[in-house]
């Protein structure tokens, strides 16, 4: 509660755009604000949501694994989707009876068998849609009975009561092959990772991908000059071009 009091005291204080109010501008830290550097009620909303989460968090996942991180299933190399969990507490936690789900309407979709996640450590679970529950592959990894959709969906870890959400990604965005998605624990910023780090601390995240450029004229051979308009559907995208290859 002392942390909550400090947060409340900082709610409406304006700060310089770059220092993020010593960490209290949480919407700024996660890249979801139009007014960086200001601490307000939206930051308290983020804080409250994080306050209620834990102690197990989904810090990284890959919903389109193209041989980026592989395992062995029945003697054959396989590259299913994967989910990385992190124990934020100072105690080891037996996950027996916890759940993973990709549907917030079915919180008990896949049940953990007895497995201990040590304090401050990661655990990778493959989301391969196995029908055998629990399923442990040749390298000792657990596999869920569902896979992840690269088009985006929910993903959550549920406490043993089958109702309390420890951490959730609700309607995570569309995913690209061999890029993971998750959370920077140091900044609370969510985004994509160019270099996935299953079972290790995440690096720097970026917010998304720029849409392809569109040309008003198709390529080809022309005998007369004409105007070309280049557009991009990504808001704020900056288009640069060269006429000499520099």
Tab-separated table of C-alpha atoms in Angstrom:
chain	number	residue	atom	x	y	z
A	1	UNK	CA	0.000	0.000	0.000
A	2	UNK	CA	2.958	2.359	0.483
A	3	UNK	CA	3.656	2.037	-3.260
A	4	UNK	CA	0.023	2.897	-3.998
A	5	UNK	CA	0.291	6.017	-1.807
A	6	UNK	CA	3.407	7.189	-3.650
A	7	UNK	CA	1.656	6.655	-6.976
A	8	UNK	CA	-1.361	8.654	-5.809
A	9	UNK	CA	0.831	11.551	-4.720
A	10	UNK	CA	2.376	11.706	-8.209
A	11	UNK	CA	-0.859	11.501	-10.244
A	12	UNK	CA	-1.162	15.027	-11.591
A	13	UNK	CA	2.470	16.174	-11.630
A	14	UNK	CA	3.822	17.352	-14.996
A	15	UNK	CA	7.365	16.345	-15.813
A	16	UNK	CA	9.760	16.870	-18.682
A	17	UNK	CA	8.978	14.645	-21.698
A	18	UNK	CA	12.062	12.459	-21.324
A	19	UNK	CA	12.187	11.484	-17.660
A	20	UNK	CA	8.688	9.946	-17.469
A	21	UNK	CA	8.141	11.361	-13.982
A	22	UNK	CA	10.732	9.031	-12.484
A	23	UNK	CA	8.728	6.039	-13.699
A	24	UNK	CA	5.198	7.142	-12.782
A	25	UNK	CA	4.163	7.942	-16.379
A	26	UNK	CA	3.340	4.307	-17.051
A	27	UNK	CA	1.456	4.972	-20.301
A	28	UNK	CA	4.609	6.695	-21.520
A	29	UNK	CA	6.799	3.794	-20.491
A	30	UNK	CA	4.688	1.293	-22.425
A	31	UNK	CA	4.368	3.586	-25.448
A	32	UNK	CA	0.621	4.228	-25.154
A	33	UNK	CA	0.236	7.956	-24.612
A	34	UNK	CA	-0.240	11.097	-26.687
A	35	UNK	CA	1.116	13.229	-23.840
A	36	UNK	CA	4.484	11.776	-22.722
A	37	UNK	CA	5.858	13.034	-19.439
A	38	UNK	CA	2.506	13.606	-17.765
A	39	UNK	CA	1.272	11.489	-14.872
A	40	UNK	CA	-2.526	11.261	-14.777
A	41	UNK	CA	-5.440	8.909	-14.119
A	42	UNK	CA	-4.607	6.760	-17.143
A	43	UNK	CA	-1.281	5.919	-15.504
A	44	UNK	CA	-3.119	4.898	-12.358
A	45	UNK	CA	-5.280	2.566	-14.468
A	46	UNK	CA	-2.153	0.860	-15.823
A	47	UNK	CA	-0.690	0.723	-12.319
A	48	UNK	CA	-3.876	-0.819	-10.894
A	49	UNK	CA	-3.966	-3.489	-13.591
A	50	UNK	CA	-0.343	-4.430	-12.921
A	51	UNK	CA	-0.956	-4.319	-9.158
A	52	UNK	CA	-3.572	-7.052	-9.548
A	53	UNK	CA	-1.372	-9.253	-11.733
A	54	UNK	CA	1.197	-11.821	-10.832
A	55	UNK	CA	3.113	-13.496	-9.487
A	56	UNK	CA	3.453	-15.434	-12.778
A	57	UNK	CA	3.571	-13.377	-15.954
A	58	UNK	CA	3.685	-14.226	-19.659
A	59	UNK	CA	6.752	-12.231	-20.628
A	60	UNK	CA	7.204	-13.474	-24.196
A	61	UNK	CA	5.509	-15.696	-26.765
A	62	UNK	CA	5.778	-16.632	-30.434
A	63	UNK	CA	2.613	-17.359	-32.411
A	64	UNK	CA	4.337	-18.072	-35.738
A	65	UNK	CA	7.458	-20.125	-35.180
A	66	UNK	CA	9.381	-20.720	-38.392
A	67	UNK	CA	12.117	-22.985	-37.048
A	68	UNK	CA	13.329	-20.176	-34.770
A	69	UNK	CA	13.179	-22.210	-31.558
A	70	UNK	CA	12.857	-25.954	-31.962
A	71	UNK	CA	12.336	-29.027	-29.831
A	72	UNK	CA	12.047	-32.780	-30.400
A	73	UNK	CA	8.666	-34.517	-30.587
A	74	UNK	CA	8.665	-38.313	-30.975
A	75	UNK	CA	12.207	-38.224	-32.279
A	76	UNK	CA	11.460	-35.549	-34.880
A	77	UNK	CA	12.473	-31.880	-34.858
A	78	UNK	CA	9.456	-29.604	-34.354
A	79	UNK	CA	8.892	-25.846	-34.115
A	80	UNK	CA	5.511	-25.227	-32.428
A	81	UNK	CA	4.363	-21.901	-31.001
A	82	UNK	CA	5.801	-21.207	-27.575
A	83	UNK	CA	5.012	-19.289	-24.390
A	84	UNK	CA	7.517	-17.981	-21.855
A	85	UNK	CA	6.498	-17.567	-18.211
A	86	UNK	CA	8.363	-15.609	-15.546
A	87	UNK	CA	8.097	-15.892	-11.767
A	88	UNK	CA	8.197	-12.310	-10.485
A	89	UNK	CA	8.031	-13.329	-6.826
A	90	UNK	CA	10.800	-14.120	-4.366
A	91	UNK	CA	9.415	-17.636	-3.779
A	92	UNK	CA	9.482	-20.811	-5.850
A	93	UNK	CA	5.972	-21.643	-7.109
A	94	UNK	CA	4.563	-25.075	-7.858
A	95	UNK	CA	2.402	-24.573	-10.962
A	96	UNK	CA	0.408	-27.752	-10.326
A	97	UNK	CA	-3.231	-26.771	-10.911
A	98	UNK	CA	-2.492	-23.481	-12.690
A	99	UNK	CA	-3.887	-22.984	-16.202
A	100	UNK	CA	-2.950	-21.544	-19.574
A	101	UNK	CA	-5.648	-20.477	-22.022
A	102	UNK	CA	-6.105	-18.710	-25.329
A	103	UNK	CA	-9.784	-18.103	-24.645
A	104	UNK	CA	-10.920	-15.809	-21.817
A	105	UNK	CA	-14.253	-17.653	-21.838
A	106	UNK	CA	-12.489	-20.952	-21.006
A	107	UNK	CA	-10.007	-20.085	-18.268
A	108	UNK	CA	-9.169	-23.706	-17.417
A	109	UNK	CA	-8.345	-24.777	-20.968
A	110	UNK	CA	-4.964	-26.393	-20.203
A	111	UNK	CA	-3.914	-27.478	-16.717
A	112	UNK	CA	-0.318	-27.555	-15.510
A	113	UNK	CA	1.002	-30.799	-14.054
A	114	UNK	CA	3.348	-30.601	-11.054
A	115	UNK	CA	6.281	-28.387	-12.069
A	116	UNK	CA	8.158	-25.845	-9.964
A	117	UNK	CA	9.021	-22.428	-11.392
A	118	UNK	CA	11.822	-21.020	-9.294
A	119	UNK	CA	11.847	-17.405	-8.136
A	120	UNK	CA	13.122	-15.029	-10.783
A	121	UNK	CA	13.325	-17.788	-13.416
A	122	UNK	CA	11.646	-18.469	-16.752
A	123	UNK	CA	9.739	-21.473	-18.052
A	124	UNK	CA	8.992	-22.181	-21.730
A	125	UNK	CA	5.866	-24.131	-22.685
A	126	UNK	CA	5.149	-25.112	-26.292
A	127	UNK	CA	1.648	-24.405	-27.614
A	128	UNK	CA	1.352	-27.257	-30.100
A	129	UNK	CA	-2.239	-28.425	-29.737
A	130	UNK	CA	-1.325	-31.812	-28.275
A	131	UNK	CA	-4.258	-34.096	-27.514
A	132	UNK	CA	-2.359	-35.937	-24.773
A	133	UNK	CA	-2.547	-34.011	-21.489
A	134	UNK	CA	-0.085	-33.535	-19.974
A	135	UNK	CA	2.391	-33.987	-22.802
A	136	UNK	CA	6.155	-33.770	-22.247
A	137	UNK	CA	8.390	-33.919	-25.335
A	138	UNK	CA	11.780	-35.585	-25.816
A	139	UNK	CA	13.642	-32.559	-24.419
A	140	UNK	CA	11.410	-32.239	-21.359
A	141	UNK	CA	9.212	-29.345	-22.521
A	142	UNK	CA	5.523	-29.264	-21.687
A	143	UNK	CA	3.010	-28.871	-24.543
A	144	UNK	CA	-0.470	-27.343	-24.318
A	145	UNK	CA	-3.636	-28.631	-25.979
A	146	UNK	CA	-3.989	-25.407	-27.991
A	147	UNK	CA	-1.845	-23.446	-30.418
A	148	UNK	CA	-1.612	-19.688	-30.890
A	149	UNK	CA	-3.152	-17.736	-33.748
A	150	UNK	CA	-0.795	-15.368	-35.614
A	151	UNK	CA	-3.873	-13.279	-36.427
A	152	UNK	CA	-4.127	-12.336	-32.734
A	153	UNK	CA	-6.167	-13.676	-29.835
A	154	UNK	CA	-6.152	-13.866	-26.031
A	155	UNK	CA	-3.447	-15.515	-23.954
A	156	UNK	CA	-3.521	-15.816	-20.179
A	157	UNK	CA	-2.204	-17.718	-17.192
A	158	UNK	CA	-4.764	-18.490	-14.508
A	159	UNK	CA	-4.264	-19.266	-10.831
A	160	UNK	CA	-5.406	-22.633	-9.363
A	161	UNK	CA	-8.883	-21.372	-8.438
A	162	UNK	CA	-9.625	-21.344	-12.177
A	163	UNK	CA	-10.830	-17.742	-12.045
A	164	UNK	CA	-8.036	-15.389	-10.962
A	165	UNK	CA	-6.009	-14.078	-13.892
A	166	UNK	CA	-2.337	-13.878	-12.966
A	167	UNK	CA	-1.439	-12.197	-16.253
A	168	UNK	CA	-3.157	-11.841	-19.620
A	169	UNK	CA	-2.628	-10.553	-23.116
A	170	UNK	CA	-6.132	-9.723	-24.294
A	171	UNK	CA	-6.472	-9.613	-28.076
A	172	UNK	CA	-2.741	-9.468	-28.731
A	173	UNK	CA	-1.951	-7.970	-32.173
A	174	UNK	CA	-1.182	-9.794	-35.398
A	175	UNK	CA	2.126	-11.640	-35.269
A	176	UNK	CA	4.928	-12.048	-37.810
A	177	UNK	CA	6.889	-15.274	-38.373
A	178	UNK	CA	9.989	-15.600	-36.173
A	179	UNK	CA	9.267	-12.386	-34.268
A	180	UNK	CA	8.207	-12.824	-30.671
A	181	UNK	CA	5.971	-10.517	-28.656
A	182	UNK	CA	6.079	-9.668	-25.001
A	183	UNK	CA	7.090	-7.361	-22.224
A	184	UNK	CA	10.191	-5.424	-21.278
A	185	UNK	CA	10.252	-6.000	-17.527
A	186	UNK	CA	12.518	-3.002	-16.938
A	187	UNK	CA	10.141	-0.513	-18.586
A	188	UNK	CA	6.767	-2.336	-18.756
A	189	UNK	CA	6.809	-1.615	-22.500
A	190	UNK	CA	5.067	-4.209	-24.654
A	191	UNK	CA	6.025	-4.922	-28.228
A	192	UNK	CA	7.754	-7.165	-30.737
A	193	UNK	CA	11.238	-8.633	-30.396
A	194	UNK	CA	13.444	-9.014	-33.477
A	195	UNK	CA	15.638	-11.413	-31.529
A	196	UNK	CA	13.456	-13.803	-29.510
A	197	UNK	CA	14.895	-14.882	-26.158
A	198	UNK	CA	12.941	-17.899	-24.874
A	199	UNK	CA	13.967	-18.803	-21.317
A	200	UNK	CA	16.022	-15.603	-20.989
A	201	UNK	CA	15.602	-11.886	-20.269
A	202	UNK	CA	13.977	-9.964	-23.111
A	203	UNK	CA	15.843	-7.304	-25.053
A	204	UNK	CA	14.495	-4.052	-26.495
A	205	UNK	CA	10.998	-4.182	-28.005
A	206	UNK	CA	9.573	-2.210	-30.910
A	207	UNK	CA	5.932	-1.212	-31.295
A	208	UNK	CA	5.030	-2.657	-34.685
A	209	UNK	CA	5.658	-3.107	-38.379
A	210	UNK	CA	5.392	-0.522	-41.141
A	211	UNK	CA	2.951	-1.386	-43.912
A	212	UNK	CA	4.289	-1.798	-47.434
A	213	UNK	CA	4.403	1.221	-49.748
A	214	UNK	CA	1.869	1.631	-52.537
A	215	UNK	CA	2.645	3.303	-55.896
A	216	UNK	CA	0.041	5.095	-57.981
A	217	UNK	CA	1.663	3.680	-61.146
A	218	UNK	CA	2.759	0.117	-61.795
A	219	UNK	CA	6.365	-0.550	-62.723
A	220	UNK	CA	7.182	-0.843	-66.414
A	221	UNK	CA	8.628	0.995	-69.405
A	222	UNK	CA	7.207	4.412	-70.238
A	223	UNK	CA	8.044	6.914	-73.019
A	224	UNK	CA	6.557	10.021	-71.402
A	225	UNK	CA	7.028	11.534	-67.915
A	226	UNK	CA	4.244	11.300	-65.326
A	227	UNK	CA	3.698	11.931	-61.613
A	228	UNK	CA	3.963	9.096	-59.091
A	229	UNK	CA	2.326	9.138	-55.660
A	230	UNK	CA	3.797	6.850	-52.964
A	231	UNK	CA	1.632	6.122	-49.920
A	232	UNK	CA	1.752	3.972	-46.774
A	233	UNK	CA	-1.166	2.982	-44.556
A	234	UNK	CA	0.892	3.172	-41.367
A	235	UNK	CA	0.034	6.432	-39.539
A	236	UNK	CA	3.042	8.723	-39.210
A	237	UNK	CA	5.223	6.711	-41.594
A	238	UNK	CA	7.963	8.697	-43.337
A	239	UNK	CA	8.716	7.731	-46.951
A	240	UNK	CA	12.152	8.454	-48.421
A	241	UNK	CA	13.322	7.862	-51.953
A	242	UNK	CA	16.425	8.296	-54.083
A	243	UNK	CA	16.994	8.899	-57.774
A	244	UNK	CA	20.672	7.980	-57.758
A	245	UNK	CA	20.931	5.069	-55.328
A	246	UNK	CA	22.502	7.088	-52.525
